[in-house]
C-alpha cells in the first residue's frame, strides 16, 4: 500500500468487527485462488444519513434506493440472512449439512496476496534462521525448510460442498389462499436461506404457481401474482417438476424451459397450498402415482398446508411413510409461532 | 492549453499526439473549453487507490473500505473502470490549473481514445457548469487535510477522531445543496417566528456547528468533512455530466471515422455499450446523451419556440427552419442547467416518447425472434413501463431524477426551530423540516382554496419518492440528537402523503401528529 492511503485498510478491518449503529451489508465477489474460484464476501459499512424512501415491512433499504433485485435469485424480502444463526440458536433447529463425502477440500489463503506471499515469507524466515545460526556463512544458500519456518504459512483448510441444489417452490393461487400469502412467503424464505447456507450459495431458485394448471414464473411474478378464480388441482405441479427433471416441455413464462440434472444435483420441492382440491377423488391418487416415479429423484418433498378444513391430502402423503416427505399443517395466521412450527417440521431434523 | 499523456515518468508520444488532435477538434469545432490536462496510464492498483481517495481523501476506515472493494472488483474483473477524472491542481508559480486523469494501462487503443474524448466532455462541464464551479476540490488542500487528520489522530486518539468523522458523514446529508434552487413563495408557504434561528436556515450542518457544544478539535474535523463532502453537490448534475461526455465521445468517434472508418466503428460500438438504454445503471449516460442530441437537432432545424409548438402533430414532422444553432444551445444548457431544470425544460413529452421507442427498438433487435411484443414490453425498465400506462411525463421525470440519484433530500431548520416545543406536550428540542416547496411547481390554479387542494393532491402523488420515514433517517436523527444533547424532531410526510412528525431522543424513535393536523 502506498503512503497516501496509509493504514486505512487496517482501520476498515477493525471497523468491521466493531459493534455500532452503522448499517452493514455484504457484497459477494468471486476471487480466483490457485486456479479455483472462491467466493469472498466483502462487508460494507455505511453511516446513516437522511434519505428518501420508506421501509417496506420494516427491513431493507427502502424503495428510494433499492428498486428490488428483480429477476435475481437473491432474497431480500421478509427475513434477513443473518437471522439464520438466530433461528438455529433460539428455535433449536439444525440446518443439517451434507455429509463430508460430498464436499471437496479447498485451501483457503489467509495472506493478503495468496499463495505466493506464504512462500516468500517462509523463504525469508528460513534465510533469517540460517544467517543467525551461522549456517549461511558456512554452506552458502541452501533450501532447507524446517518446521519453525512454516509459521507464516497461513494455509487454512476449508471444506465447501461440491453439490449444488435446486429449490422449487410452488404456490397455490386459488382465491381461498389469498390471506395466507405472508406466512407462505416467510416460511419459504427461511427454508431458502437455510438451503443457501447448506450449499454455500450454490442454490438455484425455481418458482412455480398453480391453479388448475401449473406454470413456472420469475421471482418477481411469484411474489406479486394475485389469486385467480380457476380452482385447484395438485397433480399438475408434480407433473411440471417431473417435466423439469426429464427435460420434456412444460408451461413456463421464462425464456427457456429448464432441465435439472437430478443425478448431479439435489432437488428440493416445497408445495404451499390450503389443500382444497376441486376433485380430491381423482386428484390425490394422481399425485401419489406421480410421486412414485418422482420421489427417488428428489432429495426432499415438503408440503405446507396453510389453513383449510380438509386434511386428506396431507394424511395421504404421510401414509407414504417416506423419510423424504415432510408435511405440516399450520393455522392461517401470520405469527412467529406458526412460522416456527412450519420451519421446524419441514426443515428440522 | 497543454495536453500530455504520461506512462510512468515518461511521455507516451503516440497517445499524446492523438489526444492533442482530438483536443483541437473539440475546442475548435465543438467550441469546448477546459484547462491543462495530464493523462496518466496506470495499473489497477493505482486506479483503485485514486478512486478511493477521490470521494474521501482522508485516511479513514471508509477510504480503506472503498479501496479494498475497488481493488477486488478491478482485479477480479467484476467491473471495468475506464477513466478516473481527478481533482484539479494549481501550480503555485505559474498559477495555471491542471487536471490529472487516470487511464487504465491495460485498455486497447480504441478504448483509450474513446475515453479521452469522453473525458474532454467531463472537463468542459467541470469548468463551465454553475454547480460544478461551486464545488471544486483541490489536491494541495487534500494533502493538508490528510496531514491534519493524522496529527489529530496522534494527539486525540484514532478511535475518537473516527467517531467524530462518522458523525460528520451523517451530517453531510444536511449540507445546503440547493442554494439557488428555492422559489420565492417559500416565505408565504412556511410560517415565521422570532427566535433562534431568526429566519429559515437551510445550511443545517453549519448551524449545528455554531450551536453544538463541542471542543475545537472536533470542530476542525467537522470542518474538513464538510469541505470534502460539498462534492455531493455534483450529484445534481449527474445526467448532464455523463450525457455531455457521451455526446462529445460520439462526435469524436464520427470525426475519427472520417479518416479511419474501422477505428471509428469500434469507437461507436464502445459508445453503444456505455450508453445502453436497457441497463438501469447506465441511465444517466443514455438519457442525457439522447436528450442533448434531441436539443441539438431541434435547434439546428428551428423546431422550437411558440410558432413550432402551435403546429399539429403532422405539421411538426415536416416543419423545418434552417438555424444551425444546435451546438451553441447545447453549450448554453451545459453552462446554466442542473439535472432538474434540464429534464423539466428539455425532456419534452415528444422526446420521452421517442426515447421509449428507441428503447423498445433496442429490445426488438435482441429479442425479436424469441418474444412477443407484450413480453418485450414486460422486459422494459419498470419506470418506462409506468409511462406507457399513465402517459404522465411529470411522474416519469421525477422517477428518472430519483433513479439516477440526481436529487437528494433538502432539510432545513425553520425560524425558531432550535427551541421547539410541539403542541401536544413533550420536551423542548430541535425541529427539522423537509423542504417540499418544489411541489409548488405542480400547482397550476391561482385561486387560494383550489391551490391548497391541488397541493394536497400532488403531495399524495409524489409521497413515495419524498417521504423520509425510513430506518436510516431514524439512525441519523439519533446521532444528531446525541450531538446537540436534546431531542430532534423531523417534520415530513409518510408514504401516503399524510403529515408526520418523527421524534428521536438519541435512542428510540417516536411518531407524533404534526401541529397543523386537523
Short mmCIF file of C-alpha atoms in Angstrom, two decimals, chain A:
data_model
loop_
_atom_site.label_atom_id
_atom_site.label_comp_id
_atom_site.label_asym_id
_atom_site.label_seq_id
_atom_site.Cartn_x
_atom_site.Cartn_y
_atom_site.Cartn_z
CA UNK A 1 0.00 0.00 0.00
CA UNK A 2 1.21 3.47 -0.71
CA UNK A 3 1.58 6.18 1.87
CA UNK A 4 -1.43 8.27 0.91
CA UNK A 5 -3.94 5.59 1.80
CA UNK A 6 -1.73 4.57 4.70
CA UNK A 7 -3.30 2.26 7.24
CA UNK A 8 -6.84 2.95 6.05
CA UNK A 9 -7.26 -0.70 5.04
CA UNK A 10 -6.42 -1.87 8.58
CA UNK A 11 -8.80 0.68 10.07
CA UNK A 12 -11.54 -0.74 7.89
CA UNK A 13 -10.83 -4.28 9.06
CA UNK A 14 -11.06 -3.14 12.68
CA UNK A 15 -14.23 -1.21 11.98
CA UNK A 16 -15.99 -4.24 10.54
CA UNK A 17 -15.62 -6.21 13.76
CA UNK A 18 -16.81 -3.28 15.88
CA UNK A 19 -20.37 -3.11 17.15
CA UNK A 20 -22.02 0.23 16.38
CA UNK A 21 -25.07 1.85 14.82
CA UNK A 22 -23.71 1.70 11.29
CA UNK A 23 -25.52 -0.19 8.53
CA UNK A 24 -23.85 -3.44 7.45
CA UNK A 25 -24.33 -5.17 4.10
CA UNK A 26 -22.30 -7.71 2.15
CA UNK A 27 -21.04 -7.85 -1.38
CA UNK A 28 -20.21 -11.21 -2.93
CA UNK A 29 -17.16 -11.17 -5.17
CA UNK A 30 -15.54 -14.13 -6.85
CA UNK A 31 -11.79 -14.34 -6.43
CA UNK A 32 -9.52 -16.86 -8.05
CA UNK A 33 -7.11 -18.72 -5.78
CA UNK A 34 -4.89 -21.46 -7.18
CA UNK A 35 -6.99 -21.51 -10.31
CA UNK A 36 -10.18 -22.18 -8.40
CA UNK A 37 -12.99 -19.69 -7.92
CA UNK A 38 -13.59 -18.74 -4.30
CA UNK A 39 -16.48 -16.56 -3.19
CA UNK A 40 -15.37 -13.76 -0.92
CA UNK A 41 -17.92 -11.75 0.99
CA UNK A 42 -16.80 -8.21 1.50
CA UNK A 43 -18.57 -6.47 4.40
CA UNK A 44 -19.64 -2.91 3.57
CA UNK A 45 -20.42 -0.49 6.40
CA UNK A 46 -22.25 2.78 5.91
CA UNK A 47 -23.04 5.71 8.16
CA UNK A 48 -26.75 6.53 8.49
CA UNK A 49 -27.88 9.60 6.57
CA UNK A 50 -31.16 11.35 5.99
CA UNK A 51 -32.51 9.68 2.87
CA UNK A 52 -35.68 9.46 0.83
CA UNK A 53 -37.78 6.33 0.76
CA UNK A 54 -39.87 4.27 3.14
CA UNK A 55 -39.27 0.90 4.72
CA UNK A 56 -41.31 -1.89 3.25
CA UNK A 57 -42.18 -4.21 6.11
CA UNK A 58 -39.54 -2.67 8.33
CA UNK A 59 -36.49 -4.18 6.63
CA UNK A 60 -34.32 -3.40 3.64
CA UNK A 61 -33.13 -0.10 2.30
CA UNK A 62 -36.45 1.44 1.33
CA UNK A 63 -37.75 1.90 -2.16
CA UNK A 64 -35.89 5.10 -2.93
CA UNK A 65 -32.52 3.44 -3.05
CA UNK A 66 -33.25 -0.15 -3.72
CA UNK A 67 -35.63 -0.89 -6.55
CA UNK A 68 -35.50 -4.57 -5.62
CA UNK A 69 -33.33 -7.13 -7.36
CA UNK A 70 -35.89 -8.13 -9.95
CA UNK A 71 -35.19 -11.44 -11.62
CA UNK A 72 -32.15 -12.15 -9.47
CA UNK A 73 -32.02 -15.20 -7.27
CA UNK A 74 -31.06 -13.07 -4.24
CA UNK A 75 -33.51 -12.94 -1.38
CA UNK A 76 -34.33 -9.56 0.09
CA UNK A 77 -37.88 -9.93 1.25
CA UNK A 78 -39.18 -10.96 4.67
CA UNK A 79 -36.17 -12.27 6.56
CA UNK A 80 -32.52 -11.33 6.73
CA UNK A 81 -29.76 -13.77 6.05
CA UNK A 82 -28.17 -13.03 9.38
CA UNK A 83 -31.33 -14.21 11.12
CA UNK A 84 -30.49 -17.80 10.26
CA UNK A 85 -27.99 -18.02 13.07
CA UNK A 86 -30.55 -16.63 15.48
CA UNK A 87 -33.10 -19.15 14.28
CA UNK A 88 -30.69 -22.04 14.63
CA UNK A 89 -29.85 -20.97 18.16
CA UNK A 90 -33.22 -19.93 19.56
CA UNK A 91 -35.61 -22.28 17.79
CA UNK A 92 -33.45 -25.36 18.24
CA UNK A 93 -33.43 -26.09 14.53
CA UNK A 94 -30.34 -27.54 12.93
CA UNK A 95 -29.84 -26.89 9.27
CA UNK A 96 -28.15 -30.21 8.64
CA UNK A 97 -25.16 -30.03 6.36
CA UNK A 98 -24.45 -32.62 3.69
CA UNK A 99 -22.00 -35.38 4.57
CA UNK A 100 -18.29 -34.96 4.17
CA UNK A 101 -18.09 -37.27 1.20
CA UNK A 102 -19.98 -34.75 -0.87
CA UNK A 103 -17.51 -31.98 -0.22
CA UNK A 104 -14.26 -31.01 -1.87
CA UNK A 105 -11.26 -29.75 0.02
CA UNK A 106 -10.32 -26.19 -0.71
CA UNK A 107 -7.25 -24.44 0.56
CA UNK A 108 -8.04 -21.02 1.89
CA UNK A 109 -5.30 -18.43 1.91
CA UNK A 110 -5.30 -16.01 4.78
CA UNK A 111 -2.36 -13.99 3.46
CA UNK A 112 -3.34 -10.93 1.50
CA UNK A 113 -1.54 -11.85 -1.70
CA UNK A 114 -2.36 -15.53 -1.51
CA UNK A 115 -0.09 -18.49 -2.08
CA UNK A 116 2.89 -16.50 -3.31
CA UNK A 117 3.15 -14.42 -0.18
CA UNK A 118 3.13 -17.52 2.00
CA UNK A 119 6.05 -18.89 0.06
CA UNK A 120 8.01 -15.66 0.24
CA UNK A 121 7.51 -15.36 3.99
CA UNK A 122 8.60 -18.96 4.51
CA UNK A 123 11.78 -18.48 2.49
CA UNK A 124 12.55 -15.25 4.34
CA UNK A 125 12.15 -16.98 7.70
CA UNK A 126 14.40 -19.80 6.54
CA UNK A 127 17.08 -17.39 5.38
CA UNK A 128 16.92 -15.41 8.60
CA UNK A 129 17.37 -18.57 10.66
CA UNK A 130 20.32 -19.67 8.53
CA UNK A 131 22.02 -16.28 8.85
CA UNK A 132 21.52 -16.10 12.61
CA UNK A 133 22.77 -19.62 13.26
CA UNK A 134 25.83 -19.07 11.04
CA UNK A 135 24.83 -21.86 8.61
CA UNK A 136 24.64 -19.38 5.78
CA UNK A 137 28.24 -18.33 6.26
CA UNK A 138 29.37 -21.95 6.23
CA UNK A 139 27.41 -23.50 3.36
CA UNK A 140 26.04 -20.51 1.44
CA UNK A 141 22.42 -20.50 0.21
CA UNK A 142 20.68 -23.83 0.52
CA UNK A 143 16.98 -24.58 0.53
CA UNK A 144 16.32 -26.29 3.82
CA UNK A 145 12.88 -25.58 5.23
CA UNK A 146 12.29 -26.59 8.82
CA UNK A 147 9.02 -26.68 10.65
CA UNK A 148 9.59 -23.42 12.50
CA UNK A 149 9.99 -21.59 9.17
CA UNK A 150 6.46 -22.53 8.28
CA UNK A 151 4.96 -20.25 10.95
CA UNK A 152 3.99 -17.74 8.25
CA UNK A 153 2.42 -20.38 6.07
CA UNK A 154 -1.11 -19.44 6.95
CA UNK A 155 -2.99 -22.00 4.98
CA UNK A 156 -6.41 -22.73 6.32
CA UNK A 157 -8.27 -25.79 5.16
CA UNK A 158 -11.92 -25.39 4.47
CA UNK A 159 -14.49 -27.74 3.07
CA UNK A 160 -17.09 -26.45 0.71
CA UNK A 161 -19.92 -28.58 -0.57
CA UNK A 162 -19.39 -29.95 -4.02
CA UNK A 163 -23.05 -30.41 -4.74
CA UNK A 164 -25.41 -27.70 -5.75
CA UNK A 165 -29.17 -27.72 -5.35
CA UNK A 166 -32.38 -26.66 -6.95
CA UNK A 167 -35.14 -25.39 -4.71
CA UNK A 168 -38.54 -25.49 -6.39
CA UNK A 169 -41.30 -23.52 -4.64
CA UNK A 170 -44.79 -23.99 -5.96
CA UNK A 171 -47.59 -21.84 -4.61
CA UNK A 172 -51.31 -22.42 -4.87
CA UNK A 173 -53.02 -19.26 -6.14
CA UNK A 174 -56.64 -20.25 -5.74
CA UNK A 175 -58.85 -17.49 -4.21
CA UNK A 176 -59.03 -19.25 -0.86
CA UNK A 177 -55.26 -18.83 -0.44
CA UNK A 178 -55.40 -15.05 -0.58
CA UNK A 179 -54.95 -14.27 3.12
CA UNK A 180 -52.13 -16.68 3.79
CA UNK A 181 -49.51 -15.22 1.46
CA UNK A 182 -47.42 -13.55 4.18
CA UNK A 183 -46.98 -16.75 6.12
CA UNK A 184 -46.23 -18.74 2.98
CA UNK A 185 -43.55 -16.28 1.88
CA UNK A 186 -41.83 -16.13 5.22
CA UNK A 187 -41.65 -19.89 5.64
CA UNK A 188 -40.38 -20.43 2.09
CA UNK A 189 -37.75 -17.72 2.55
CA UNK A 190 -36.47 -19.25 5.79
CA UNK A 191 -36.08 -22.59 4.09
CA UNK A 192 -34.43 -20.96 1.07
CA UNK A 193 -31.93 -19.20 3.29
CA UNK A 194 -31.25 -22.42 5.17
CA UNK A 195 -30.51 -24.13 1.86
CA UNK A 196 -28.26 -21.26 0.79
CA UNK A 197 -26.29 -21.78 3.99
CA UNK A 198 -26.07 -25.52 3.44
CA UNK A 199 -24.93 -25.30 -0.16
CA UNK A 200 -22.86 -22.13 0.16
CA UNK A 201 -24.90 -20.09 -2.30
CA UNK A 202 -24.95 -22.81 -4.91
CA UNK A 203 -28.74 -22.93 -4.84
CA UNK A 204 -30.86 -22.14 -7.86
CA UNK A 205 -34.36 -20.98 -7.02
CA UNK A 206 -37.23 -22.12 -9.21
CA UNK A 207 -40.64 -20.57 -8.77
CA UNK A 208 -43.95 -22.00 -9.84
CA UNK A 209 -47.61 -21.10 -9.45
CA UNK A 210 -50.55 -23.42 -9.80
CA UNK A 211 -54.28 -23.20 -10.01
CA UNK A 212 -55.67 -25.98 -12.15
CA UNK A 213 -52.55 -25.84 -14.33
CA UNK A 214 -49.01 -25.22 -13.12
CA UNK A 215 -46.60 -22.71 -14.64
CA UNK A 216 -43.02 -21.66 -13.95
CA UNK A 217 -42.66 -17.92 -13.28
CA UNK A 218 -39.98 -15.39 -12.44
CA UNK A 219 -39.21 -14.45 -8.83
CA UNK A 220 -40.93 -11.12 -9.28
CA UNK A 221 -44.12 -12.69 -10.61
CA UNK A 222 -44.09 -15.28 -7.87
CA UNK A 223 -44.26 -12.63 -5.17
CA UNK A 224 -46.65 -10.32 -6.99
CA UNK A 225 -49.15 -12.62 -8.65
CA UNK A 226 -52.69 -12.30 -7.32
CA UNK A 227 -55.07 -15.18 -6.99
CA UNK A 228 -57.18 -16.32 -9.90
CA UNK A 229 -60.52 -17.98 -9.77
CA UNK A 230 -59.77 -21.09 -11.78
CA UNK A 231 -59.80 -23.63 -8.98
CA UNK A 232 -57.17 -26.03 -7.72
CA UNK A 233 -55.56 -29.29 -8.85
CA UNK A 234 -52.35 -30.59 -7.26
CA UNK A 235 -51.18 -33.15 -9.80
CA UNK A 236 -50.27 -30.51 -12.38
CA UNK A 237 -47.47 -29.10 -10.24
CA UNK A 238 -45.84 -32.51 -9.69
CA UNK A 239 -46.09 -33.15 -13.41
CA UNK A 240 -44.26 -29.89 -14.00
CA UNK A 241 -41.48 -30.95 -11.65
CA UNK A 242 -41.03 -34.28 -13.40
CA UNK A 243 -41.01 -32.47 -16.76
CA UNK A 244 -38.18 -30.28 -15.47
CA UNK A 245 -36.23 -33.38 -14.41
CA UNK A 246 -36.88 -35.25 -17.66
CA UNK A 247 -36.33 -32.27 -19.95
CA UNK A 248 -39.76 -32.57 -21.57
CA UNK A 249 -41.68 -29.40 -22.45
CA UNK A 250 -43.82 -27.68 -19.82
CA UNK A 251 -45.53 -24.33 -19.36
CA UNK A 252 -43.11 -21.53 -18.47
CA UNK A 253 -43.01 -17.76 -18.53
CA UNK A 254 -39.23 -17.64 -18.66
CA UNK A 255 -37.18 -17.50 -21.85
CA UNK A 256 -36.19 -21.15 -21.91
CA UNK A 257 -37.57 -24.21 -20.17
CA UNK A 258 -35.07 -25.65 -17.72
CA UNK A 259 -33.58 -29.09 -17.42
CA UNK A 260 -32.48 -30.19 -13.97
CA UNK A 261 -29.94 -32.98 -13.73
CA UNK A 262 -31.08 -34.83 -10.60
CA UNK A 263 -28.09 -37.17 -10.63
CA UNK A 264 -25.63 -34.29 -10.19
CA UNK A 265 -27.76 -32.00 -8.04
CA UNK A 266 -30.04 -32.16 -5.05
CA UNK A 267 -33.62 -31.17 -5.72
CA UNK A 268 -35.96 -29.81 -3.05
CA UNK A 269 -39.66 -29.20 -3.63
CA UNK A 270 -41.91 -27.08 -1.43
CA UNK A 271 -45.62 -27.09 -2.12
CA UNK A 272 -47.70 -24.39 -0.42
CA UNK A 273 -51.46 -24.86 -0.50
CA UNK A 274 -54.62 -24.90 1.56
CA UNK A 275 -55.32 -28.43 0.29
CA UNK A 276 -58.76 -27.71 -1.08
CA UNK A 277 -58.70 -29.59 -4.35
CA UNK A 278 -61.58 -29.36 -6.82
CA UNK A 279 -61.70 -33.09 -7.35
CA UNK A 280 -59.88 -34.83 -4.50
CA UNK A 281 -61.14 -38.24 -5.51
CA UNK A 282 -59.15 -38.25 -8.76
CA UNK A 283 -56.52 -35.66 -8.00
CA UNK A 284 -54.85 -37.18 -4.94
CA UNK A 285 -54.35 -40.68 -6.42
CA UNK A 286 -52.83 -38.98 -9.46
CA UNK A 287 -50.37 -37.13 -7.21
CA UNK A 288 -49.44 -40.36 -5.45
CA UNK A 289 -48.78 -42.23 -8.66
CA UNK A 290 -46.71 -39.31 -9.95
CA UNK A 291 -44.70 -39.28 -6.70
CA UNK A 292 -43.93 -42.97 -7.11
CA UNK A 293 -41.63 -42.23 -10.04
CA UNK A 294 -40.64 -38.79 -8.87
CA UNK A 295 -39.62 -39.45 -5.25
CA UNK A 296 -36.42 -41.41 -5.93
CA UNK A 297 -35.11 -38.46 -7.91
CA UNK A 298 -35.81 -35.87 -5.24
CA UNK A 299 -33.98 -35.02 -2.03
CA UNK A 300 -36.99 -33.75 -0.15
CA UNK A 301 -40.63 -33.01 -0.77
CA UNK A 302 -42.28 -30.56 1.62
CA UNK A 303 -45.96 -29.81 1.92
CA UNK A 304 -47.05 -26.70 3.80
CA UNK A 305 -50.78 -26.68 4.36
CA UNK A 306 -51.96 -23.22 5.37
CA UNK A 307 -55.44 -23.25 6.85
CA UNK A 308 -58.17 -25.25 5.14
CA UNK A 309 -60.51 -27.79 6.70
CA UNK A 310 -59.61 -30.85 4.71
CA UNK A 311 -56.51 -32.79 5.72
CA UNK A 312 -56.96 -35.82 3.43
CA UNK A 313 -54.18 -34.72 1.11
CA UNK A 314 -51.71 -34.23 3.94
CA UNK A 315 -52.68 -37.56 5.50
CA UNK A 316 -52.32 -39.45 2.24
CA UNK A 317 -48.76 -38.07 1.87
CA UNK A 318 -47.99 -39.01 5.48
CA UNK A 319 -49.18 -42.55 4.76
CA UNK A 320 -46.29 -42.98 2.32
CA UNK A 321 -44.03 -43.22 5.41
CA UNK A 322 -41.10 -41.91 3.40
CA UNK A 323 -38.29 -40.00 5.10
CA UNK A 324 -38.08 -37.64 2.16
CA UNK A 325 -41.65 -36.45 2.55
CA UNK A 326 -42.38 -33.85 5.24
CA UNK A 327 -45.76 -32.32 5.85
CA UNK A 328 -47.14 -29.76 8.23
CA UNK A 329 -50.44 -28.05 8.93
CA UNK A 330 -50.49 -24.51 10.32
CA UNK A 331 -53.28 -22.08 11.13
CA UNK A 332 -53.92 -19.35 8.61
CA UNK A 333 -52.41 -16.60 10.71
CA UNK A 334 -49.07 -14.79 10.42
CA UNK A 335 -47.28 -15.23 13.74
CA UNK A 336 -43.89 -16.28 14.96
CA UNK A 337 -45.40 -19.39 16.49
CA UNK A 338 -46.75 -20.60 13.17
CA UNK A 339 -43.59 -19.82 11.22
CA UNK A 340 -41.55 -21.62 13.85
CA UNK A 341 -43.80 -24.65 13.72
CA UNK A 342 -43.70 -24.87 9.94
CA UNK A 343 -39.95 -24.40 9.53
CA UNK A 344 -39.22 -26.86 12.29
CA UNK A 345 -41.48 -29.53 10.88
CA UNK A 346 -40.38 -29.16 7.28
CA UNK A 347 -36.72 -28.49 7.67
CA UNK A 348 -35.68 -29.66 11.13
CA UNK A 349 -34.12 -32.99 11.78
#
